[in-house]
Structures are given as structure tokens and as C-alpha cells.
Amino acid sequence: MKRMSIITLALGVALVMHLGTNQEVVVIAPPAPILPLPSARQLAWQEMEFTGFIHFGPNTFTDKEWGHGDEPAEVFDPSALDATQWVRVMKDAGIKGVVITAKHHDGFCNWPTKLSAHSVASSPWKAGRGDVLRELSDACHAGGLKFGVYLSPWDRNNPQYGTGESYNEYFRAQLREVLSNYGPIFEVWFDGACGEGANGKRQVYDFPSFHALVRELQPNAVMFSDVGPDIRWVGNEQGWAGETCWSMLTALGHGIGNDNPPSTKSLNEGDEAGESWIPAECDVSIRPGWFYHAHEDDKVKTSAQLFDLWERSVGHNANFHLNFPVDRRGLIHSNDVNAVVGMRALINRTYGEGTDLARGAVTHATNQRGDSALRATTTYSSARLTDGDAATYWATDDDVRVATVEIELDATKPFDRVVLAEPIKLGQRVRAFRISIPAPNGAKTGEWTTLAEGTTVGHKRIVRVAESTATRVRIEILAARACPALSSVAVHKTAK
Ligand code: FUL
């Protein structure tokens, strides 16, 4: 005869169903998420990890970084533009989506807008019948890369700029064009720059209406600016996030293009008490400039430098947004191609399939969710840390803030990177951790040698440690905002 009883325990975590005398299914409730939480579109963006950026326009042909807006459209004339090459290079580099300057500060539109004469339609390129956004979005959709747009609010060409609502109306109409005609958009990039100077024009942007329009036309797109609403600038243009990097931020005091933000440190590191989920994006150019300059052909970052930045962005709970200054032919220069493909080889050899020395390893934990109810289940066990499945996680009982996991290792295999990850759909929880290995005579004394101490984890935390071999690696969660949860502990050795 089947009996069913539901026991609600004091902690409220265990649901015990007796399906028969010998069968017992224990369902332990997952940890309650801690606010603020990422939206579905923010989660999807974070999982991309690595995105591309393209700066291309009149500046490419005039050797400028900030055009004045009076450059004749005739200067824009790429000789061999091939967006499929851009997409191929980015895919080879492991990039998942690309954002292009639809319009930079000079106001020139890389698509044949109906709203201004200052566009590709007035240029000699393809006799005025070209459309860079069309070529790139088609290549992206064919090649399986997501497509995004940068539309500069600062516009040095449009006569309405600085007049208030009439320019805001123009800007919204531009947004409508670029967001309606090129398929799904994954990211809209709102630049904060304005170099008008003391006597320059002052435009008061109606950002709430811009944001509402993006949500209406492309509900899955994330919006970037200095302070979101979906993704924040990381406070530098060098491509790295802080060792501490919270995805939370209190936007108050910051502003898009604010000359005096409370601090760029808070953009770089986020804010544990921040009221909104606004994760960081690390934008940087593969060359010194954002736009192409022939004199920078020998100043392309090396594969090793790019690998370093990738680890300090993606490995610091942020996304890496790498810019390619497309050249005057309309191609990514071979020096840039070689550098980024070399970076991907380093990533693959270090972190690719089969390189995780902890995969499938035996684990031990001081607490697993359900312990307090004397109902250990496999759902949140520490074995989830090494199962190679990002969707599963180890979690502790609700009242736990300090916990330790140990991973057994093959002591013949050296490592110099430990990679931690949290299931961020539950909010960002870990505040402090320590990584250690048994001391040389630790088997007898029980002592451990510290390899690293850190603060936040988030989506992915790559911790650089001294090259070591060990029978075990120990992760201590020293402080957390709520009971800790980790989806993965991985151990790697960097490729030479
Ligand atoms: C800055 C701009 O002023 C630069 O030209 C570039 O577009 C960079 C990504 O953002 O604010």
C-alpha cells in the first residue's frame, strides 16, 4: 500500500515523500535567490563571455579618432569590404557576437538612413547603394554570430544636436531604423562621450525614452552605457575588471557620460550593496586606437597580452569586448587576425576540452544542502563541482556562510590556475574565499599552504596561483551574503 507523508522541517528545505516502505524520495528545496538578480537577457549575455567590437567610418579614411562631423561623405570608400571575413575571424577567435559603430560621434551613418544625407548613400562606395549594417548582419546571421549596434548619442553633424527634444526625436527615429531592419539585436551600445568643450552645444538626452524604444523593438537586447541599464562600463578602456567584481551597482550619482562620477573604482569593482544587477563589460581595442591607423600596424597587442586581458575580464566576472579597427580596404588587418587567433590557441590549450585536471574528481565538503535535515541528497552535493555541467551546483544549508570543499587531484600534474563559478541566477553570493593545498608534510600535521585569497566569484573567477602539484586542492568559502553555492571548481595549467 502506498503511503505519502510530507514532513516540513524547521528549515523548510526538505520535502520527504514515502512512496512505499523501501522507497523514499527526498526533495531538498534549492537555496532562495538573493536580490538583485540577473534578467534572462543579462544571463544570456554573460554566457557569451567574449564579444567583438568594430569601429569603422569616415575616421578610418581620415586618420582621426573623433571626426568633426564635417568630413565629406566622399571620403568613405572601402576598396574590398568583406563582412564575411570579419565574422570568420571573430568566430575563429571564439567571439559570440559583434557590435559595430552604426554611427560614431561624427554623425556619419553606416546604413542608408532616410533621416540624414550624411550616410553611406552619399558615398562613392558601391555607388551609394551599400549598407554596412546589412552586410554585417547578413554575415552574422549566416555565420551564427549575434549582431549588435553602437549608436553615438553625441552627434557632431546633425544641426538639431543641442536643441533638446527635436534631436531626441531624431535619435529615436535612428534607433527605430537600426533596430527594425537588421534582425535580432543582442546589444545596443550607448556611448557616453561628449567633447563639446566649455562653449559647445549641450544636449539633454531623453534616455528613458531611448531605453523604452529598445525594449519595445528588441526586448532581448541588453543595453550598455556607463551605468547600464543592463551592462555597465568597467571604468577603463584597457580591458580588465577588478579582482573584486560585483555584478551589482547603485547607479545613483553615476550617469551616462558623467564627467564626475562618484568613482570609476565602483564601476571597476561594482558594489556589494548595489541595488541593481548591472554586470561589467571590459571594452578595449586590439590596437592603441579604436579606428584604423596604418602607423599602428606594428602596435597590435600580442596574443599573450590578449590572453592576459581575457583572463582579467572573463575571469573577473565580466565580459571581454574586443575592438577591431577595420582598415581602409574594409578588412581586419592580418596582424590583428594573427594576434587574436593566437590568443584563442592559448585559451584552447589552457582551458579547452580535456584540460580540466579536476574533471570527474572525488570531492569532499564540510556541508551539503540537506545535511541539517539529515537528508543528504545528490542534487547539491560537492560532486556537482567537478561534473562538467554548468547547470548543476553544490550548495549548503541555509544557515551556513563558511564552508570548505576539497577536490582530490593527481599529484603528478602541475597546475597554475583555479577556476571557480557561481550559479548567478541565484544572485552573487560569495564575499571571500581561500585556496590552499596540503603543506609539504601536511599529511602528518594536517597543515595547509595558502595559494591565494580572493573576494568575489560570480559567473567565472580565474585565480592565478603559483605552479603547484598536490593531492588535493581546498576551497574555503570564508564569507558569503547567503548560503554559498558554486557550480564548478576547475584546475588548469597555462599553455606555453
Ligand atoms: C568612447 C568613444 O569616445 C571612443 O571613440 C570609442 O568609441 C570608445 C569605445 O568609446 O567613449
Coordinates of C-alpha atoms and ligand atoms in Angstrom, one line a residue:
M1 CA 0.0 0.0 0.0
K2 CA 1.3 3.5 -0.8
R3 CA 1.7 6.0 1.9
M4 CA 2.7 9.6 1.4
S5 CA 3.7 12.0 4.1
I6 CA 5.1 15.4 3.8
I7 CA 7.4 16.5 6.6
T8 CA 8.0 20.2 6.7
L9 CA 11.2 20.7 8.7
A10 CA 12.0 23.7 10.7
L11 CA 14.3 25.0 8.0
G12 CA 11.7 24.4 5.4
V13 CA 14.2 22.8 3.0
A14 CA 13.2 19.1 2.9
L15 CA 10.2 17.5 1.4
V16 CA 10.1 13.8 2.1
M17 CA 7.8 11.6 0.2
H18 CA 7.4 8.0 1.3
L19 CA 6.3 6.2 -1.7
G20 CA 6.4 2.8 -0.1
T21 CA 8.2 1.2 2.8
N22 CA 11.5 0.9 1.0
Q23 CA 11.3 3.8 -1.4
E24 CA 12.0 7.3 -0.2
V25 CA 12.5 10.3 -2.4
V26 CA 13.9 13.3 -0.7
V27 CA 13.5 16.6 -2.4
I28 CA 15.5 19.4 -1.0
A29 CA 14.5 22.9 -2.0
P30 CA 17.1 25.0 -3.8
P31 CA 18.6 28.0 -2.0
A32 CA 16.5 31.1 -2.1
P33 CA 17.9 33.6 -4.6
I34 CA 19.4 36.7 -3.1
L35 CA 18.5 40.0 -4.7
P36 CA 19.3 41.7 -7.1
L37 CA 19.1 39.0 -9.8
P38 CA 20.1 39.0 -13.5
S39 CA 17.3 39.1 -16.1
A40 CA 17.2 36.4 -18.8
R41 CA 18.8 38.8 -21.3
Q42 CA 21.6 39.6 -18.9
L43 CA 22.2 35.9 -18.2
A44 CA 22.3 35.1 -21.9
W45 CA 24.8 38.0 -22.5
Q46 CA 27.0 36.9 -19.6
E47 CA 27.2 33.4 -21.0
M48 CA 28.6 34.8 -24.3
E49 CA 31.7 35.9 -22.3
F50 CA 33.6 37.2 -25.3
T51 CA 32.2 39.7 -27.8
G52 CA 33.7 41.7 -30.7
F53 CA 33.5 45.4 -31.5
I54 CA 34.1 47.1 -34.8
H55 CA 34.9 50.8 -35.3
F56 CA 34.6 51.8 -38.9
G57 CA 33.5 55.0 -40.6
P58 CA 35.0 58.3 -42.1
N59 CA 37.7 58.3 -39.3
T60 CA 39.1 55.1 -40.9
F61 CA 39.9 57.2 -44.0
T62 CA 40.9 60.5 -42.4
D63 CA 43.1 59.0 -39.7
K64 CA 41.1 60.5 -36.9
E65 CA 39.7 59.1 -33.7
W66 CA 37.0 61.7 -33.3
G67 CA 35.7 63.2 -36.5
H68 CA 34.3 66.7 -36.6
G69 CA 31.2 65.9 -38.5
D70 CA 32.1 68.0 -41.5
E71 CA 34.1 65.2 -43.3
P72 CA 32.6 64.9 -46.8
A73 CA 30.8 61.5 -47.3
E74 CA 33.1 61.0 -50.3
V75 CA 36.0 60.0 -48.0
F76 CA 34.1 56.8 -47.2
D77 CA 35.3 54.4 -49.9
P78 CA 36.5 50.9 -48.8
S79 CA 38.1 49.1 -51.7
A80 CA 37.3 45.5 -50.7
L81 CA 34.9 45.4 -47.8
D82 CA 34.0 41.9 -46.8
A83 CA 32.0 41.4 -43.7
T84 CA 32.2 37.7 -44.0
Q85 CA 35.9 38.0 -43.3
W86 CA 35.2 39.9 -40.1
V87 CA 32.7 37.2 -39.0
R88 CA 35.2 34.4 -39.9
V89 CA 38.0 36.0 -37.9
M90 CA 35.7 36.5 -34.9
K91 CA 34.3 33.1 -35.0
D92 CA 37.8 31.6 -35.2
A93 CA 38.7 33.7 -32.1
G94 CA 35.7 32.3 -30.1
I95 CA 33.7 35.5 -30.2
K96 CA 30.0 35.1 -29.9
G97 CA 28.6 38.4 -31.1
V98 CA 29.7 41.7 -32.6
V99 CA 28.8 45.3 -32.1
I100 CA 29.5 47.8 -34.9
T101 CA 29.6 51.6 -34.9
A102 CA 26.4 52.3 -36.8
K103 CA 27.1 55.9 -36.1
H104 CA 30.1 57.4 -34.3
H105 CA 30.4 61.0 -32.9
D106 CA 30.9 62.4 -36.5
G107 CA 27.3 61.6 -37.2
F108 CA 28.0 59.6 -40.4
C109 CA 25.6 56.7 -40.8
N110 CA 26.9 53.3 -41.9
W111 CA 23.5 52.5 -43.2
P112 CA 21.4 54.4 -45.9
T113 CA 19.3 56.3 -43.4
K114 CA 16.2 58.1 -44.6
L115 CA 16.8 60.7 -41.8
S116 CA 20.0 62.3 -42.9
A117 CA 22.1 62.9 -46.1
H118 CA 25.3 62.1 -44.1
S119 CA 25.5 58.4 -44.8
V120 CA 26.9 55.6 -47.0
A121 CA 24.2 56.6 -49.5
S122 CA 26.1 59.8 -50.3
S123 CA 29.4 58.0 -50.5
P124 CA 31.1 56.5 -53.6
W125 CA 31.2 53.1 -52.0
K126 CA 29.0 50.7 -54.2
A127 CA 27.8 53.9 -55.9
G128 CA 25.9 54.9 -52.8
R129 CA 24.0 51.6 -52.7
G130 CA 26.0 50.0 -50.0
D131 CA 24.8 49.2 -46.4
V132 CA 27.5 48.2 -43.9
L133 CA 24.8 47.1 -41.3
R134 CA 23.1 44.9 -43.9
E135 CA 26.4 43.2 -44.9
L136 CA 27.5 42.6 -41.4
S137 CA 24.1 41.5 -40.1
D138 CA 23.7 39.1 -43.0
A139 CA 27.1 37.7 -42.4
C140 CA 26.4 37.3 -38.7
H141 CA 23.1 35.5 -39.2
A142 CA 24.7 33.2 -41.8
G143 CA 27.7 32.5 -39.6
G144 CA 26.0 32.1 -36.3
L145 CA 27.3 35.3 -34.6
K146 CA 25.0 37.7 -32.8
F147 CA 24.7 41.2 -34.1
G148 CA 24.7 44.5 -32.1
V149 CA 24.9 48.2 -32.7
Y150 CA 26.7 51.3 -31.3
L151 CA 24.8 54.4 -31.9
S152 CA 26.5 57.5 -30.6
P153 CA 24.2 60.0 -28.9
W154 CA 26.8 62.7 -29.4
D155 CA 26.4 63.8 -33.0
R156 CA 28.7 66.5 -34.5
N157 CA 27.0 66.6 -37.8
N158 CA 23.3 66.8 -37.1
P159 CA 22.2 70.5 -36.8
Q160 CA 19.5 69.6 -34.3
Y161 CA 22.1 68.4 -31.8
G162 CA 21.9 70.6 -28.7
T163 CA 18.3 71.8 -29.3
G164 CA 16.7 69.3 -27.0
E165 CA 13.6 67.4 -27.9
S166 CA 14.0 67.7 -31.7
Y167 CA 17.3 66.0 -31.6
N168 CA 16.0 63.3 -29.2
E169 CA 13.3 62.7 -31.7
Y170 CA 15.9 62.3 -34.5
F171 CA 17.9 59.9 -32.3
R172 CA 14.8 57.8 -31.6
A173 CA 14.0 57.7 -35.3
Q174 CA 17.5 56.5 -36.0
L175 CA 17.2 53.8 -33.3
R176 CA 14.0 52.7 -34.9
E177 CA 15.7 52.3 -38.2
V178 CA 18.7 50.3 -36.9
L179 CA 16.6 48.2 -34.6
S180 CA 13.8 47.3 -37.1
N181 CA 15.6 46.4 -40.2
Y182 CA 18.5 44.1 -39.4
G183 CA 17.0 41.1 -37.5
P184 CA 17.6 40.3 -33.8
I185 CA 20.0 42.6 -32.0
F186 CA 21.7 41.3 -28.9
E187 CA 23.3 44.5 -27.6
V188 CA 22.8 48.3 -28.0
W189 CA 25.8 50.4 -27.1
F190 CA 25.2 53.9 -25.8
D191 CA 28.5 55.8 -25.7
G192 CA 28.8 58.4 -23.0
A193 CA 31.5 60.6 -24.7
C194 CA 30.9 64.3 -25.5
G195 CA 33.9 66.5 -26.2
E196 CA 32.0 69.7 -27.0
G197 CA 34.0 71.7 -24.6
A198 CA 33.1 74.8 -22.5
N199 CA 31.3 76.7 -25.3
G200 CA 30.0 73.6 -27.1
K201 CA 26.4 72.5 -27.6
R202 CA 24.7 70.9 -24.7
Q203 CA 22.1 68.3 -25.5
V204 CA 19.9 66.9 -22.7
Y205 CA 19.2 63.3 -23.7
D206 CA 15.9 61.7 -23.1
F207 CA 17.4 58.3 -22.1
P208 CA 14.2 56.9 -20.6
S209 CA 12.5 57.2 -24.0
F210 CA 15.6 55.7 -25.8
H211 CA 15.5 52.7 -23.4
A212 CA 11.8 52.2 -23.7
L213 CA 12.1 52.1 -27.5
V214 CA 14.9 49.5 -27.4
R215 CA 12.8 47.4 -25.1
E216 CA 9.8 47.7 -27.4
L217 CA 11.7 46.9 -30.6
Q218 CA 14.3 44.4 -29.3
P219 CA 13.2 43.0 -26.0
N220 CA 16.1 40.5 -25.8
A221 CA 18.8 43.2 -26.4
V222 CA 21.0 44.3 -23.5
M223 CA 21.8 48.0 -23.3
F224 CA 25.3 49.1 -22.5
S225 CA 26.3 52.5 -21.1
D226 CA 28.5 53.8 -18.3
V227 CA 25.7 52.6 -15.9
G228 CA 23.5 50.2 -17.8
P229 CA 20.6 49.8 -17.5
D230 CA 21.7 46.2 -18.4
I231 CA 25.5 46.3 -18.7
R232 CA 28.0 48.8 -17.2
W233 CA 31.3 50.2 -18.4
V234 CA 34.1 48.8 -16.4
G235 CA 35.7 52.2 -15.7
N236 CA 38.7 51.9 -18.0
E237 CA 39.2 51.2 -21.7
Q238 CA 42.1 48.8 -21.1
G239 CA 40.1 45.6 -21.0
W240 CA 40.2 44.5 -17.3
A241 CA 37.9 44.2 -14.4
G242 CA 38.8 44.4 -10.7
E243 CA 39.9 41.4 -8.7
T244 CA 36.8 42.2 -6.8
C245 CA 34.0 42.4 -9.2
W246 CA 30.4 42.5 -8.2
S247 CA 27.7 42.5 -10.8
M248 CA 25.7 44.8 -8.6
L249 CA 25.8 48.6 -8.7
T250 CA 23.9 51.5 -7.3
A251 CA 23.6 53.8 -10.3
L252 CA 22.8 56.9 -8.3
G253 CA 25.4 59.6 -8.9
H254 CA 26.7 57.8 -11.9
G255 CA 25.3 59.0 -15.2
I256 CA 25.9 58.3 -18.9
G257 CA 28.9 60.5 -19.8
N258 CA 29.0 62.0 -16.4
D259 CA 32.3 63.9 -16.1
N260 CA 32.4 63.5 -12.4
P261 CA 31.1 60.0 -11.4
P262 CA 31.4 59.1 -7.7
S263 CA 34.3 56.9 -8.7
T264 CA 35.4 54.7 -11.6
K265 CA 36.5 52.2 -8.9
S266 CA 32.9 51.4 -8.3
L267 CA 32.4 50.8 -12.0
N268 CA 35.5 48.6 -12.0
E269 CA 34.6 46.6 -8.9
G270 CA 30.8 47.0 -8.6
D271 CA 29.2 47.4 -5.3
E272 CA 28.2 44.6 -2.9
A273 CA 25.3 46.6 -1.6
G274 CA 24.3 47.8 -5.1
E275 CA 20.6 47.9 -5.7
S276 CA 20.6 46.8 -9.4
W277 CA 22.2 43.9 -11.3
I278 CA 24.4 45.7 -13.9
P279 CA 27.4 43.5 -14.7
A280 CA 30.6 44.9 -16.3
E281 CA 31.8 44.8 -19.9
C282 CA 35.5 45.3 -20.5
D283 CA 35.9 47.2 -23.8
V284 CA 39.4 47.6 -25.3
S285 CA 40.9 47.9 -28.7
I286 CA 43.3 45.4 -30.2
R287 CA 45.4 48.4 -31.2
P288 CA 46.0 51.7 -29.4
G289 CA 43.2 53.5 -31.4
W290 CA 39.6 52.5 -31.8
F291 CA 39.8 53.4 -35.5
Y292 CA 42.3 52.1 -38.1
H293 CA 45.6 54.0 -38.5
A294 CA 48.3 52.5 -40.7
H295 CA 51.0 53.7 -38.3
E296 CA 49.6 51.3 -35.6
D297 CA 50.1 48.2 -37.8
D298 CA 53.0 47.3 -35.6
K299 CA 51.3 48.2 -32.4
V300 CA 48.8 45.4 -32.3
K301 CA 48.5 43.7 -28.9
T302 CA 50.3 40.3 -28.8
S303 CA 48.4 37.0 -28.3
A304 CA 49.9 36.8 -24.8
Q305 CA 48.7 40.3 -23.9
L306 CA 45.2 39.5 -25.2
F307 CA 45.2 36.2 -23.3
D308 CA 46.1 38.2 -20.1
L309 CA 43.2 40.6 -20.7
W310 CA 40.8 37.7 -21.4
E311 CA 41.7 36.1 -18.1
R312 CA 41.3 39.5 -16.2
S313 CA 37.9 40.2 -17.8
V314 CA 36.1 36.9 -18.3
G315 CA 38.0 35.5 -15.3
H316 CA 36.9 38.5 -13.2
N317 CA 33.2 38.1 -13.6
A318 CA 32.9 40.4 -16.7
N319 CA 32.7 40.1 -20.4
F320 CA 35.6 40.8 -22.8
H321 CA 34.6 43.2 -25.6
L322 CA 37.5 43.4 -28.1
N323 CA 37.6 46.0 -30.8
F324 CA 38.9 45.5 -34.3
P325 CA 39.7 48.7 -36.3
V326 CA 38.6 47.6 -39.8
D327 CA 41.1 49.0 -42.3
R328 CA 40.6 51.1 -45.4
R329 CA 40.1 48.1 -47.6
G330 CA 37.2 47.1 -45.3
L331 CA 39.1 44.1 -43.8
I332 CA 40.5 43.2 -40.5
H333 CA 44.3 43.5 -41.0
S334 CA 46.3 40.3 -40.9
N335 CA 48.4 41.4 -37.9
D336 CA 45.2 41.7 -35.9
V337 CA 44.0 38.3 -37.2
N338 CA 47.2 36.6 -36.2
A339 CA 47.1 38.1 -32.7
V340 CA 43.6 37.1 -31.9
V341 CA 43.8 33.7 -33.4
G342 CA 47.0 33.1 -31.4
M343 CA 45.1 34.2 -28.3
R344 CA 42.4 31.7 -29.0
A345 CA 45.0 28.9 -29.3
L346 CA 46.4 29.9 -25.9
I347 CA 42.8 29.8 -24.4
N348 CA 42.1 26.4 -26.0
R349 CA 45.4 24.9 -24.9
T350 CA 44.9 26.1 -21.4
Y351 CA 41.1 25.8 -20.9
G352 CA 39.8 23.7 -23.8
E353 CA 38.3 20.3 -23.8
G354 CA 40.2 17.8 -21.7
T355 CA 42.4 20.3 -19.9
D356 CA 40.5 20.5 -16.6
L357 CA 42.5 18.4 -14.1
A358 CA 39.6 18.4 -11.6
R359 CA 37.0 17.0 -14.0
G360 CA 35.3 14.0 -12.5
A361 CA 37.5 14.2 -9.4
V362 CA 36.4 12.9 -6.0
T363 CA 35.2 15.8 -3.7
H364 CA 34.6 16.3 0.0
A365 CA 32.6 19.1 1.6
T366 CA 32.0 20.2 5.2
N367 CA 28.3 20.8 4.4
Q368 CA 26.0 19.8 1.6
R369 CA 22.4 21.1 1.4
G370 CA 20.2 18.7 3.3
D371 CA 22.8 17.8 5.9
S372 CA 21.0 19.8 8.6
A373 CA 17.8 17.8 7.9
L374 CA 19.9 14.6 8.0
R375 CA 18.8 14.2 4.4
A376 CA 21.9 14.4 2.2
T377 CA 20.8 14.3 -1.5
T378 CA 22.9 14.2 -4.6
T379 CA 21.3 17.3 -6.1
Y380 CA 23.5 19.8 -4.3
S381 CA 26.4 17.6 -3.4
S382 CA 30.0 18.7 -3.9
A383 CA 30.3 16.1 -6.7
R384 CA 28.4 18.8 -8.8
L385 CA 31.6 20.9 -8.7
T386 CA 33.5 18.5 -10.9
D387 CA 30.7 17.0 -13.1
G388 CA 31.5 19.4 -16.0
D389 CA 27.8 20.5 -16.1
A390 CA 27.5 24.3 -15.6
A391 CA 23.8 23.9 -14.7
T392 CA 24.4 21.8 -11.6
Y393 CA 25.8 23.2 -8.4
W394 CA 27.0 22.5 -4.9
A395 CA 25.1 24.4 -2.2
T396 CA 25.0 24.4 1.6
D397 CA 22.2 24.5 4.2
D398 CA 20.6 27.9 4.6
D399 CA 22.3 28.9 7.8
V400 CA 25.8 28.2 6.5
R401 CA 28.1 31.1 5.5
V402 CA 31.5 29.4 5.9
A403 CA 32.2 26.1 4.2
T404 CA 35.0 24.1 2.7
V405 CA 35.3 21.8 -0.3
E406 CA 38.3 19.7 -1.2
I407 CA 39.0 18.2 -4.6
E408 CA 41.3 15.2 -5.0
L409 CA 43.9 15.7 -7.6
D410 CA 46.5 13.6 -9.5
A411 CA 49.7 14.8 -7.7
T412 CA 51.8 14.3 -10.8
K413 CA 50.1 17.0 -12.8
P414 CA 51.1 20.6 -12.2
F415 CA 48.6 23.5 -12.3
D416 CA 48.6 27.3 -12.0
R417 CA 45.0 28.3 -12.4
V418 CA 42.0 27.5 -10.3
V419 CA 38.6 28.5 -11.8
L420 CA 35.5 29.0 -9.6
A421 CA 32.0 29.7 -10.8
E422 CA 28.7 30.6 -9.0
P423 CA 25.2 29.8 -10.3
I424 CA 24.5 33.6 -10.7
K425 CA 20.8 33.0 -11.4
L426 CA 20.7 32.7 -7.5
G427 CA 22.4 36.1 -7.2
Q428 CA 26.1 36.8 -6.4
R429 CA 26.8 35.3 -3.0
V430 CA 30.5 34.7 -2.2
R431 CA 32.3 37.5 -0.5
A432 CA 35.6 35.9 0.4
F433 CA 37.5 32.6 -0.4
R434 CA 40.9 31.0 0.2
I435 CA 42.6 28.3 -2.0
S436 CA 45.1 26.0 -0.4
I437 CA 47.0 22.7 -0.9
P438 CA 48.4 20.4 1.8
A439 CA 51.7 21.7 3.2
P440 CA 54.8 19.6 2.3
N441 CA 54.4 17.5 5.4
G442 CA 50.7 18.2 5.7
A443 CA 49.7 14.6 5.6
K444 CA 51.1 14.3 9.1
T445 CA 50.4 17.7 10.5
G446 CA 47.1 18.5 8.8
E447 CA 48.6 21.9 7.8
W448 CA 47.7 23.7 4.5
T449 CA 49.7 26.1 2.4
T450 CA 47.6 29.1 1.1
L451 CA 47.9 29.6 -2.7
A452 CA 45.5 32.5 -3.0
E453 CA 42.9 34.5 -1.2
G454 CA 40.2 36.4 -3.0
T455 CA 36.8 38.1 -2.7
T456 CA 34.1 37.8 -5.4
V457 CA 33.5 34.8 -7.7
G458 CA 30.4 35.5 -9.9
H459 CA 30.0 33.9 -13.4
K460 CA 33.6 32.9 -13.6
R461 CA 36.6 33.6 -11.4
I462 CA 40.0 32.6 -12.7
V463 CA 42.6 32.6 -9.9
R464 CA 46.2 32.7 -10.8
V465 CA 48.3 30.6 -8.4
A466 CA 52.0 29.6 -8.2
E467 CA 52.7 26.5 -10.3
S468 CA 51.9 23.6 -7.9
T469 CA 51.3 19.9 -7.7
A470 CA 49.1 18.5 -4.9
T471 CA 47.0 15.5 -3.8
R472 CA 44.1 17.9 -3.1
V473 CA 43.0 21.5 -3.6
R474 CA 40.9 23.1 -0.9
I475 CA 38.5 25.9 -1.4
E476 CA 37.3 27.7 1.7
I477 CA 34.3 30.0 1.5
L478 CA 35.1 32.5 4.2
A479 CA 32.2 34.8 3.9
A480 CA 29.0 34.9 1.8
R481 CA 25.9 37.1 1.5
A482 CA 23.7 34.0 1.8
C483 CA 24.4 30.3 1.9
P484 CA 27.1 29.7 -0.7
A485 CA 26.6 27.8 -4.0
L486 CA 29.3 27.0 -6.5
S487 CA 28.7 25.4 -9.9
S488 CA 32.3 24.5 -10.7
V489 CA 35.8 24.2 -9.5
A490 CA 38.3 23.6 -12.3
V491 CA 42.1 23.3 -12.2
H492 CA 44.3 24.1 -15.2
K493 CA 47.9 24.6 -16.3
T494 CA 48.6 27.5 -18.7
A495 CA 49.9 26.6 -22.1
K496 CA 53.4 28.0 -23.0
Ligands
FUL1 C1 34.5 56.2 -26.3 C2 34.5 56.9 -27.6 O1 34.7 58.3 -27.5 C3 35.6 56.3 -28.5 O2 35.7 56.9 -29.7 C4 35.2 54.9 -28.7 O3 34.0 54.8 -29.5 C5 35.0 54.2 -27.4 C6 34.5 52.7 -27.5 O4 34.1 54.9 -26.5 O5 33.7 56.8 -25.4

